mmCIF file of N, CA and C and ligand atoms in Angstrom:
data_model
loop_
_atom_site.group_PDB
_atom_site.id
_atom_site.type_symbol
_atom_site.label_atom_id
_atom_site.label_comp_id
_atom_site.label_asym_id
_atom_site.label_seq_id
_atom_site.Cartn_x
_atom_site.Cartn_y
_atom_site.Cartn_z
ATOM 1 N N MET A 1 3.472 18.329 -19.845
ATOM 2 C CA MET A 1 4.747 19.268 -20.591
ATOM 3 C C MET A 1 4.325 18.695 -21.919
ATOM 4 N N LYS A 2 4.436 19.569 -22.985
ATOM 5 C CA LYS A 2 4.069 20.054 -24.089
ATOM 6 C C LYS A 2 4.919 18.667 -24.960
ATOM 7 N N ASP A 3 6.052 18.431 -24.975
ATOM 8 C CA ASP A 3 6.476 17.466 -25.906
ATOM 9 C C ASP A 3 7.080 16.251 -25.389
ATOM 10 N N CYS A 4 6.920 16.013 -23.998
ATOM 11 C CA CYS A 4 6.790 14.445 -23.567
ATOM 12 C C CYS A 4 5.687 13.328 -23.789
ATOM 13 N N ILE A 5 6.251 12.475 -24.381
ATOM 14 C CA ILE A 5 6.146 11.707 -24.850
ATOM 15 C C ILE A 5 4.547 10.609 -23.842
ATOM 16 N N PHE A 6 5.191 10.479 -22.595
ATOM 17 C CA PHE A 6 3.946 9.990 -21.590
ATOM 18 C C PHE A 6 3.016 11.039 -21.485
ATOM 19 N N CYS A 7 3.410 12.339 -21.287
ATOM 20 C CA CYS A 7 2.035 13.691 -21.265
ATOM 21 C C CYS A 7 1.288 13.593 -22.313
ATOM 22 N N ARG A 8 1.928 12.887 -23.375
ATOM 23 C CA ARG A 8 0.798 13.263 -25.067
ATOM 24 C C ARG A 8 0.154 11.809 -24.637
ATOM 25 N N ILE A 9 0.477 10.627 -24.164
ATOM 26 C CA ILE A 9 -0.223 9.559 -24.326
ATOM 27 C C ILE A 9 -1.575 9.298 -23.289
ATOM 28 N N ILE A 10 -1.052 10.289 -22.234
ATOM 29 C CA ILE A 10 -1.784 10.643 -20.888
ATOM 30 C C ILE A 10 -3.081 11.267 -21.186
ATOM 31 N N LYS A 11 -2.742 12.664 -22.151
ATOM 32 C CA LYS A 11 -3.768 13.325 -22.749
ATOM 33 C C LYS A 11 -4.390 12.573 -23.848
ATOM 34 N N GLY A 12 -4.181 11.571 -24.222
ATOM 35 C CA GLY A 12 -4.926 10.942 -25.590
ATOM 36 C C GLY A 12 -4.525 11.220 -26.899
ATOM 37 N N GLU A 13 -3.143 12.120 -27.022
ATOM 38 C CA GLU A 13 -2.973 12.598 -28.036
ATOM 39 C C GLU A 13 -2.281 11.757 -28.898
ATOM 40 N N ILE A 14 -1.601 10.515 -28.539
ATOM 41 C CA ILE A 14 -1.274 9.240 -28.703
ATOM 42 C C ILE A 14 -2.005 8.169 -28.161
ATOM 43 N N PRO A 15 -2.930 7.586 -29.235
ATOM 44 C CA PRO A 15 -3.496 6.645 -28.780
ATOM 45 C C PRO A 15 -2.910 5.645 -27.923
ATOM 46 N N LYS A 16 -3.324 4.893 -26.590
ATOM 47 C CA LYS A 16 -3.064 3.802 -26.102
ATOM 48 C C LYS A 16 -3.951 3.241 -25.300
ATOM 49 N N GLN A 17 -3.889 1.790 -25.326
ATOM 50 C CA GLN A 17 -4.895 1.082 -24.569
ATOM 51 C C GLN A 17 -4.062 0.688 -23.036
ATOM 52 N N PHE A 18 -4.873 1.368 -21.741
ATOM 53 C CA PHE A 18 -4.541 1.553 -20.553
ATOM 54 C C PHE A 18 -4.998 0.301 -20.111
ATOM 55 N N ASP A 19 -3.667 -0.969 -19.350
ATOM 56 C CA ASP A 19 -4.271 -1.827 -18.596
ATOM 57 C C ASP A 19 -4.963 -1.286 -17.318
ATOM 58 N N PHE A 20 -4.712 -0.276 -16.958
ATOM 59 C CA PHE A 20 -5.521 0.333 -15.606
ATOM 60 C C PHE A 20 -5.245 1.711 -16.107
ATOM 61 N N GLU A 21 -6.443 2.418 -15.372
ATOM 62 C CA GLU A 21 -6.167 3.949 -14.936
ATOM 63 C C GLU A 21 -6.764 4.543 -13.725
ATOM 64 N N SER A 22 -6.226 5.338 -12.815
ATOM 65 C CA SER A 22 -6.807 6.082 -11.867
ATOM 66 C C SER A 22 -6.715 7.245 -12.119
ATOM 67 N N ASP A 23 -7.239 7.935 -10.907
ATOM 68 C CA ASP A 23 -6.959 9.794 -10.974
ATOM 69 C C ASP A 23 -5.778 10.196 -11.075
ATOM 70 N N VAL A 24 -4.775 9.394 -10.877
ATOM 71 C CA VAL A 24 -3.539 9.735 -10.447
ATOM 72 C C VAL A 24 -2.145 9.074 -11.626
ATOM 73 N N LEU A 25 -2.704 7.801 -11.586
ATOM 74 C CA LEU A 25 -1.561 7.173 -12.880
ATOM 75 C C LEU A 25 -2.461 6.119 -13.865
ATOM 76 N N VAL A 26 -1.507 5.652 -14.554
ATOM 77 C CA VAL A 26 -1.951 4.614 -15.593
ATOM 78 C C VAL A 26 -0.935 3.751 -15.973
ATOM 79 N N VAL A 27 -1.546 2.915 -16.573
ATOM 80 C CA VAL A 27 -0.357 1.377 -16.759
ATOM 81 C C VAL A 27 -0.883 0.927 -18.133
ATOM 82 N N PHE A 28 0.338 0.722 -19.019
ATOM 83 C CA PHE A 28 0.588 0.238 -20.124
ATOM 84 C C PHE A 28 1.472 -0.386 -20.535
ATOM 85 N N PRO A 29 1.568 -1.318 -21.211
ATOM 86 C CA PRO A 29 2.585 -2.151 -22.036
ATOM 87 C C PRO A 29 3.908 -1.048 -22.358
ATOM 88 N N ASP A 30 4.935 -1.825 -22.154
ATOM 89 C CA ASP A 30 6.098 -1.290 -22.600
ATOM 90 C C ASP A 30 6.072 -1.557 -24.348
ATOM 91 N N ILE A 31 6.278 -0.605 -24.933
ATOM 92 C CA ILE A 31 6.513 -1.053 -26.562
ATOM 93 C C ILE A 31 7.550 -1.904 -26.819
ATOM 94 N N ASN A 32 8.524 -1.860 -26.154
ATOM 95 C CA ASN A 32 9.804 -2.532 -26.452
ATOM 96 C C ASN A 32 10.228 -3.623 -25.386
ATOM 97 N N PRO A 33 9.220 -4.679 -25.071
ATOM 98 C CA PRO A 33 9.949 -5.224 -23.721
ATOM 99 C C PRO A 33 10.819 -6.073 -23.205
ATOM 100 N N SER A 34 11.396 -5.944 -22.034
ATOM 101 C CA SER A 34 12.253 -6.668 -21.868
ATOM 102 C C SER A 34 12.309 -7.751 -20.954
ATOM 103 N N ALA A 35 11.046 -8.169 -20.855
ATOM 104 C CA ALA A 35 10.569 -9.556 -19.957
ATOM 105 C C ALA A 35 9.372 -10.067 -20.841
ATOM 106 N N ASP A 36 8.885 -10.871 -20.223
ATOM 107 C CA ASP A 36 7.154 -11.710 -20.884
ATOM 108 C C ASP A 36 6.542 -10.408 -20.254
ATOM 109 N N ILE A 37 6.499 -10.073 -19.148
ATOM 110 C CA ILE A 37 5.769 -9.288 -18.708
ATOM 111 C C ILE A 37 6.204 -7.884 -18.472
ATOM 112 N N HIS A 38 6.013 -6.711 -19.406
ATOM 113 C CA HIS A 38 6.591 -5.462 -19.105
ATOM 114 C C HIS A 38 5.806 -4.275 -19.132
ATOM 115 N N LEU A 39 5.139 -3.909 -17.897
ATOM 116 C CA LEU A 39 4.262 -2.792 -17.708
ATOM 117 C C LEU A 39 4.925 -1.827 -17.283
ATOM 118 N N LEU A 40 4.678 -0.425 -17.456
ATOM 119 C CA LEU A 40 4.749 0.772 -17.272
ATOM 120 C C LEU A 40 3.970 1.275 -16.616
ATOM 121 N N ILE A 41 3.870 1.710 -15.081
ATOM 122 C CA ILE A 41 3.265 2.538 -14.313
ATOM 123 C C ILE A 41 3.708 3.820 -14.390
ATOM 124 N N VAL A 42 2.623 5.093 -14.943
ATOM 125 C CA VAL A 42 2.796 6.346 -15.106
ATOM 126 C C VAL A 42 2.187 7.051 -14.519
ATOM 127 N N PRO A 43 2.647 7.928 -13.548
ATOM 128 C CA PRO A 43 2.067 9.076 -13.140
ATOM 129 C C PRO A 43 1.306 10.027 -13.848
ATOM 130 N N LYS A 44 0.355 10.444 -13.369
ATOM 131 C CA LYS A 44 -0.465 11.480 -14.450
ATOM 132 C C LYS A 44 0.291 12.755 -14.579
ATOM 133 N N GLN A 45 0.655 13.202 -13.138
ATOM 134 C CA GLN A 45 1.388 14.320 -12.979
ATOM 135 C C GLN A 45 2.714 14.545 -13.972
ATOM 136 N N HIS A 46 2.893 15.462 -14.269
ATOM 137 C CA HIS A 46 4.597 15.601 -14.938
ATOM 138 C C HIS A 46 5.938 15.737 -13.690
ATOM 139 N N ILE A 47 6.060 14.616 -13.555
ATOM 140 C CA ILE A 47 7.160 14.507 -12.584
ATOM 141 C C ILE A 47 8.311 14.059 -12.999
ATOM 142 N N GLU A 48 9.422 15.149 -13.419
ATOM 143 C CA GLU A 48 10.408 14.695 -14.151
ATOM 144 C C GLU A 48 11.460 13.400 -14.113
ATOM 145 N N ALA A 49 11.664 13.191 -12.737
ATOM 146 C CA ALA A 49 12.377 12.211 -12.478
ATOM 147 C C ALA A 49 12.764 12.386 -10.798
ATOM 148 N N ILE A 50 13.073 11.233 -10.323
ATOM 149 C CA ILE A 50 13.237 10.615 -8.974
ATOM 150 C C ILE A 50 13.598 11.884 -8.137
ATOM 151 N N GLU A 51 15.093 12.672 -8.454
ATOM 152 C CA GLU A 51 15.167 13.938 -7.748
ATOM 153 C C GLU A 51 14.362 14.517 -7.772
ATOM 154 N N SER A 52 12.831 14.943 -8.705
ATOM 155 C CA SER A 52 12.118 15.929 -8.668
ATOM 156 C C SER A 52 10.881 15.091 -7.628
ATOM 157 N N ILE A 53 11.180 14.083 -6.840
ATOM 158 C CA ILE A 53 10.461 13.913 -6.059
ATOM 159 C C ILE A 53 10.039 14.611 -4.698
ATOM 160 N N GLU A 54 8.782 15.341 -4.546
ATOM 161 C CA GLU A 54 8.424 16.144 -3.092
ATOM 162 C C GLU A 54 7.530 15.351 -2.778
ATOM 163 N N LYS A 55 7.956 15.766 -0.875
ATOM 164 C CA LYS A 55 7.082 15.130 -0.094
ATOM 165 C C LYS A 55 5.435 15.120 -0.043
ATOM 166 N N GLU A 56 5.244 16.285 -1.112
ATOM 167 C CA GLU A 56 3.460 16.137 -1.761
ATOM 168 C C GLU A 56 3.455 14.946 -2.484
ATOM 169 N N HIS A 57 4.427 14.125 -3.048
ATOM 170 C CA HIS A 57 4.339 12.990 -3.984
ATOM 171 C C HIS A 57 3.714 11.584 -3.098
ATOM 172 N N ALA A 58 3.979 11.721 -1.683
ATOM 173 C CA ALA A 58 3.864 10.392 -0.696
ATOM 174 C C ALA A 58 2.810 9.817 -1.020
ATOM 175 N N ARG A 59 1.213 10.479 -1.700
ATOM 176 C CA ARG A 59 0.265 9.578 -1.787
ATOM 177 C C ARG A 59 -0.025 8.807 -2.788
ATOM 178 N N LEU A 60 1.313 9.718 -3.954
ATOM 179 C CA LEU A 60 1.141 8.856 -5.118
ATOM 180 C C LEU A 60 1.802 7.726 -5.229
ATOM 181 N N LEU A 61 3.130 8.181 -4.451
ATOM 182 C CA LEU A 61 4.209 6.798 -4.615
ATOM 183 C C LEU A 61 3.331 5.333 -3.801
ATOM 184 N N PHE A 62 2.472 5.710 -2.659
ATOM 185 C CA PHE A 62 1.638 4.560 -1.798
ATOM 186 C C PHE A 62 0.861 3.971 -3.362
ATOM 187 N N GLU A 63 0.543 4.720 -4.007
ATOM 188 C CA GLU A 63 -0.715 4.455 -4.979
ATOM 189 C C GLU A 63 -0.042 3.626 -6.007
ATOM 190 N N VAL A 64 1.202 4.308 -5.963
ATOM 191 C CA VAL A 64 2.118 3.048 -7.433
ATOM 192 C C VAL A 64 2.382 2.174 -6.784
ATOM 193 N N TYR A 65 2.895 1.990 -5.822
ATOM 194 C CA TYR A 65 2.799 0.500 -5.159
ATOM 195 C C TYR A 65 1.800 -0.277 -4.878
ATOM 196 N N GLN A 66 0.789 0.011 -4.641
ATOM 197 C CA GLN A 66 -0.278 -0.474 -4.401
ATOM 198 C C GLN A 66 -0.773 -0.925 -5.777
ATOM 199 N N THR A 67 -0.389 -0.130 -6.945
ATOM 200 C CA THR A 67 -0.753 -0.680 -8.457
ATOM 201 C C THR A 67 0.186 -1.546 -8.634
ATOM 202 N N VAL A 68 1.099 -1.338 -8.004
ATOM 203 C CA VAL A 68 2.027 -2.502 -8.409
ATOM 204 C C VAL A 68 1.568 -3.991 -8.261
ATOM 205 N N SER A 69 1.308 -3.889 -6.743
ATOM 206 C CA SER A 69 0.878 -4.769 -5.869
ATOM 207 C C SER A 69 -0.434 -5.644 -6.263
ATOM 208 N N SER A 70 -1.359 -5.013 -7.190
ATOM 209 C CA SER A 70 -2.513 -5.742 -7.690
ATOM 210 C C SER A 70 -2.177 -6.287 -9.038
ATOM 211 N N LEU A 71 -1.110 -5.408 -9.900
ATOM 212 C CA LEU A 71 -0.476 -5.982 -10.904
ATOM 213 C C LEU A 71 0.011 -7.475 -11.042
ATOM 214 N N VAL A 72 0.692 -7.460 -9.967
ATOM 215 C CA VAL A 72 1.576 -8.686 -9.236
ATOM 216 C C VAL A 72 0.476 -9.550 -9.288
ATOM 217 N N ALA A 73 -0.504 -9.512 -8.504
ATOM 218 C CA ALA A 73 -1.490 -10.344 -8.214
ATOM 219 C C ALA A 73 -2.173 -10.880 -9.336
ATOM 220 N N LYS A 74 -2.532 -10.235 -10.658
ATOM 221 C CA LYS A 74 -3.470 -10.236 -11.681
ATOM 222 C C LYS A 74 -2.588 -10.952 -12.614
ATOM 223 N N ASN A 75 -1.298 -10.406 -12.168
ATOM 224 C CA ASN A 75 -0.613 -11.573 -13.667
ATOM 225 C C ASN A 75 0.055 -12.546 -12.832
ATOM 226 N N ASN A 76 -0.069 -13.135 -11.829
ATOM 227 C CA ASN A 76 0.401 -14.250 -11.028
ATOM 228 C C ASN A 76 1.664 -14.435 -11.054
ATOM 229 N N LEU A 77 2.219 -13.372 -10.525
ATOM 230 C CA LEU A 77 3.690 -13.257 -10.295
ATOM 231 C C LEU A 77 4.186 -13.267 -9.003
ATOM 232 N N LYS A 78 3.447 -13.374 -7.726
ATOM 233 C CA LYS A 78 3.689 -13.318 -6.453
ATOM 234 C C LYS A 78 5.007 -14.714 -6.471
ATOM 235 N N ASP A 79 4.383 -15.861 -6.891
ATOM 236 C CA ASP A 79 5.344 -17.079 -6.854
ATOM 237 C C ASP A 79 6.750 -16.975 -7.790
ATOM 238 N N ASN A 80 6.521 -16.172 -8.898
ATOM 239 C CA ASN A 80 7.704 -15.993 -9.214
ATOM 240 C C ASN A 80 8.567 -14.736 -9.216
ATOM 241 N N PHE A 81 9.627 -14.600 -10.173
ATOM 242 C CA PHE A 81 10.394 -13.742 -10.351
ATOM 243 C C PHE A 81 9.921 -12.807 -10.660
ATOM 244 N N TYR A 82 10.059 -11.242 -10.102
ATOM 245 C CA TYR A 82 9.652 -9.814 -10.439
ATOM 246 C C TYR A 82 10.367 -9.000 -9.889
ATOM 247 N N ARG A 83 10.110 -7.680 -10.930
ATOM 248 C CA ARG A 83 11.253 -6.493 -10.536
ATOM 249 C C ARG A 83 10.543 -5.163 -10.849
ATOM 250 N N VAL A 84 11.105 -4.185 -9.763
ATOM 251 C CA VAL A 84 10.453 -3.145 -10.252
ATOM 252 C C VAL A 84 11.441 -2.179 -10.277
ATOM 253 N N VAL A 85 11.433 -1.618 -11.501
ATOM 254 C CA VAL A 85 12.757 -0.696 -11.859
ATOM 255 C C VAL A 85 12.360 0.845 -12.376
ATOM 256 N N VAL A 86 13.361 1.796 -11.438
ATOM 257 C CA VAL A 86 13.276 3.070 -11.930
ATOM 258 C C VAL A 86 14.515 3.562 -12.524
ATOM 259 N N ASN A 87 14.204 3.998 -13.697
ATOM 260 C CA ASN A 87 15.644 4.540 -14.190
ATOM 261 C C ASN A 87 15.729 5.873 -13.817
ATOM 262 N N GLY A 88 17.559 6.046 -13.438
ATOM 263 C CA GLY A 88 17.509 8.035 -13.442
ATOM 264 C C GLY A 88 18.688 8.170 -14.023
ATOM 265 N N GLY A 89 19.193 9.280 -14.320
ATOM 266 C CA GLY A 89 20.454 9.572 -15.038
ATOM 267 C C GLY A 89 20.420 9.237 -16.187
ATOM 268 N N LYS A 90 21.450 8.858 -17.091
ATOM 269 C CA LYS A 90 21.587 8.772 -18.217
ATOM 270 C C LYS A 90 20.543 7.325 -18.621
ATOM 271 N N ALA A 91 20.292 6.545 -17.671
ATOM 272 C CA ALA A 91 19.790 5.232 -18.158
ATOM 273 C C ALA A 91 18.373 5.705 -17.979
ATOM 274 N N GLN A 92 17.719 6.751 -17.927
ATOM 275 C CA GLN A 92 16.163 6.942 -17.899
ATOM 276 C C GLN A 92 16.293 7.691 -19.414
ATOM 277 N N HIS A 93 15.710 7.174 -20.356
ATOM 278 C CA HIS A 93 15.117 7.672 -21.413
ATOM 279 C C HIS A 93 13.952 8.677 -21.763
ATOM 280 N N VAL A 94 13.011 8.255 -20.858
ATOM 281 C CA VAL A 94 11.403 9.316 -21.025
ATOM 282 C C VAL A 94 11.556 10.389 -19.725
ATOM 283 N N PRO A 95 12.063 11.653 -19.906
ATOM 284 C CA PRO A 95 11.819 12.349 -18.853
ATOM 285 C C PRO A 95 11.019 12.524 -18.193
ATOM 286 N N HIS A 96 10.020 11.634 -17.675
ATOM 287 C CA HIS A 96 8.698 11.626 -16.854
ATOM 288 C C HIS A 96 8.654 10.109 -16.288
ATOM 289 N N LEU A 97 8.652 10.369 -14.634
ATOM 290 C CA LEU A 97 8.880 9.683 -13.963
ATOM 291 C C LEU A 97 7.840 8.206 -14.120
ATOM 292 N N HIS A 98 8.872 7.368 -14.344
ATOM 293 C CA HIS A 98 7.508 5.820 -14.515
ATOM 294 C C HIS A 98 8.389 4.748 -13.926
ATOM 295 N N PHE A 99 7.517 3.551 -13.730
ATOM 296 C CA PHE A 99 7.980 2.265 -13.163
ATOM 297 C C PHE A 99 7.721 1.178 -13.731
ATOM 298 N N HIS A 100 8.896 0.599 -13.527
ATOM 299 C CA HIS A 100 8.757 -0.812 -14.861
ATOM 300 C C HIS A 100 8.471 -1.914 -14.077
ATOM 301 N N LEU A 101 7.391 -2.951 -14.180
ATOM 302 C CA LEU A 101 7.284 -3.932 -13.724
ATOM 303 C C LEU A 101 7.577 -4.882 -14.543
ATOM 304 N N LEU A 102 8.476 -5.623 -14.147
ATOM 305 C CA LEU A 102 8.947 -7.140 -14.964
ATOM 306 C C LEU A 102 8.983 -8.182 -14.583
ATOM 307 N N GLY A 103 8.275 -8.805 -15.346
ATOM 308 C CA GLY A 103 8.393 -10.519 -15.058
ATOM 309 C C GLY A 103 8.031 -11.483 -15.438
ATOM 310 N N GLY A 104 8.071 -12.760 -15.636
ATOM 311 C CA GLY A 104 8.634 -14.018 -16.046
ATOM 312 C C GLY A 104 10.015 -13.669 -16.825
ATOM 313 N N GLN A 105 9.978 -14.476 -17.992
ATOM 314 C CA GLN A 105 11.633 -14.382 -18.666
ATOM 315 C C GLN A 105 11.893 -13.433 -19.101
ATOM 316 N N TRP A 106 12.972 -13.022 -18.247
ATOM 317 C CA TRP A 106 13.856 -11.847 -18.745
ATOM 318 C C TRP A 106 14.538 -12.111 -19.933
ATOM 319 N N LYS A 107 14.612 -10.434 -20.628
ATOM 320 C CA LYS A 107 15.195 -10.731 -21.893
ATOM 321 C C LYS A 107 16.216 -9.726 -21.913
ATOM 322 N N LYS A 108 16.640 -8.756 -21.548
ATOM 323 C CA LYS A 108 17.645 -7.669 -21.796
ATOM 324 C C LYS A 108 17.079 -6.855 -20.329
ATOM 325 N N MET A 109 18.278 -5.767 -20.058
ATOM 326 C CA MET A 109 18.346 -4.979 -19.257
ATOM 327 C C MET A 109 17.281 -3.759 -19.681
ATOM 328 N N VAL A 110 16.494 -3.280 -18.756
ATOM 329 C CA VAL A 110 15.686 -2.015 -19.049
ATOM 330 C C VAL A 110 16.478 -0.898 -18.874
HETATM 331 P P1 LIG B 201 13.518 4.376 -19.366
HETATM 332 O O1 LIG B 201 14.712 4.249 -20.497
HETATM 333 O O2 LIG B 201 13.558 3.857 -18.209
HETATM 334 O O3 LIG B 201 12.792 5.951 -19.407
HETATM 335 O O4 LIG B 201 12.170 4.073 -20.059
HETATM 336 C C1 LIG B 201 11.345 4.583 -21.027
HETATM 337 C C2 LIG B 201 10.932 3.478 -21.668
HETATM 338 O O5 LIG B 201 9.638 3.646 -21.916
HETATM 339 C C3 LIG B 201 11.335 2.189 -22.369
HETATM 340 O O6 LIG B 201 11.299 0.796 -21.940
HETATM 341 C C4 LIG B 201 10.727 2.488 -24.058
HETATM 342 O O7 LIG B 201 10.247 1.256 -24.709
HETATM 343 C C5 LIG B 201 9.179 2.683 -23.255
HETATM 344 N N1 LIG B 201 8.135 3.656 -24.476
HETATM 345 C C6 LIG B 201 8.758 4.909 -24.671
HETATM 346 N N2 LIG B 201 7.726 4.841 -25.837
HETATM 347 C C7 LIG B 201 6.622 4.271 -25.553
HETATM 348 C C8 LIG B 201 5.237 4.354 -25.971
HETATM 349 N N3 LIG B 201 5.413 4.983 -26.831
HETATM 350 N N4 LIG B 201 4.581 3.065 -25.694
HETATM 351 C C9 LIG B 201 4.988 2.291 -24.521
HETATM 352 N N5 LIG B 201 6.277 2.367 -24.079
HETATM 353 C C10 LIG B 201 6.906 3.424 -24.713
#
């Protein structure tokens, strides 16, 4: 999608260091972190929101949570509090489905 900021990041039009990249998703730090660790897991495909998820996205969602699981291990979050947040409706500011992984000290609500 032309004006979507996450699509522009994925296409390399906006420079961004990825913590992880696979054929279907990228991971990068949130620009305005709400916790000590605040990573965004973003599918490469432009899926607008939770309501746009279809059966064909099942493998992608599995990979998202597998990635979360390895990020939890990599950042030593397993024995601490962590959350995975998906905003929707008016709480969602970027209209491209993404998953917030928040860990460590919580600063504010995403
Ligand atoms: P949401 O309200 O769930 O749509 O969250 C969008 C998130 O994207 C916010 O936490 C923003 O801080 C984050 N964000 C927006 N633009 C960028 C960017 N260029 N790089 C990293 N994070 C961003």
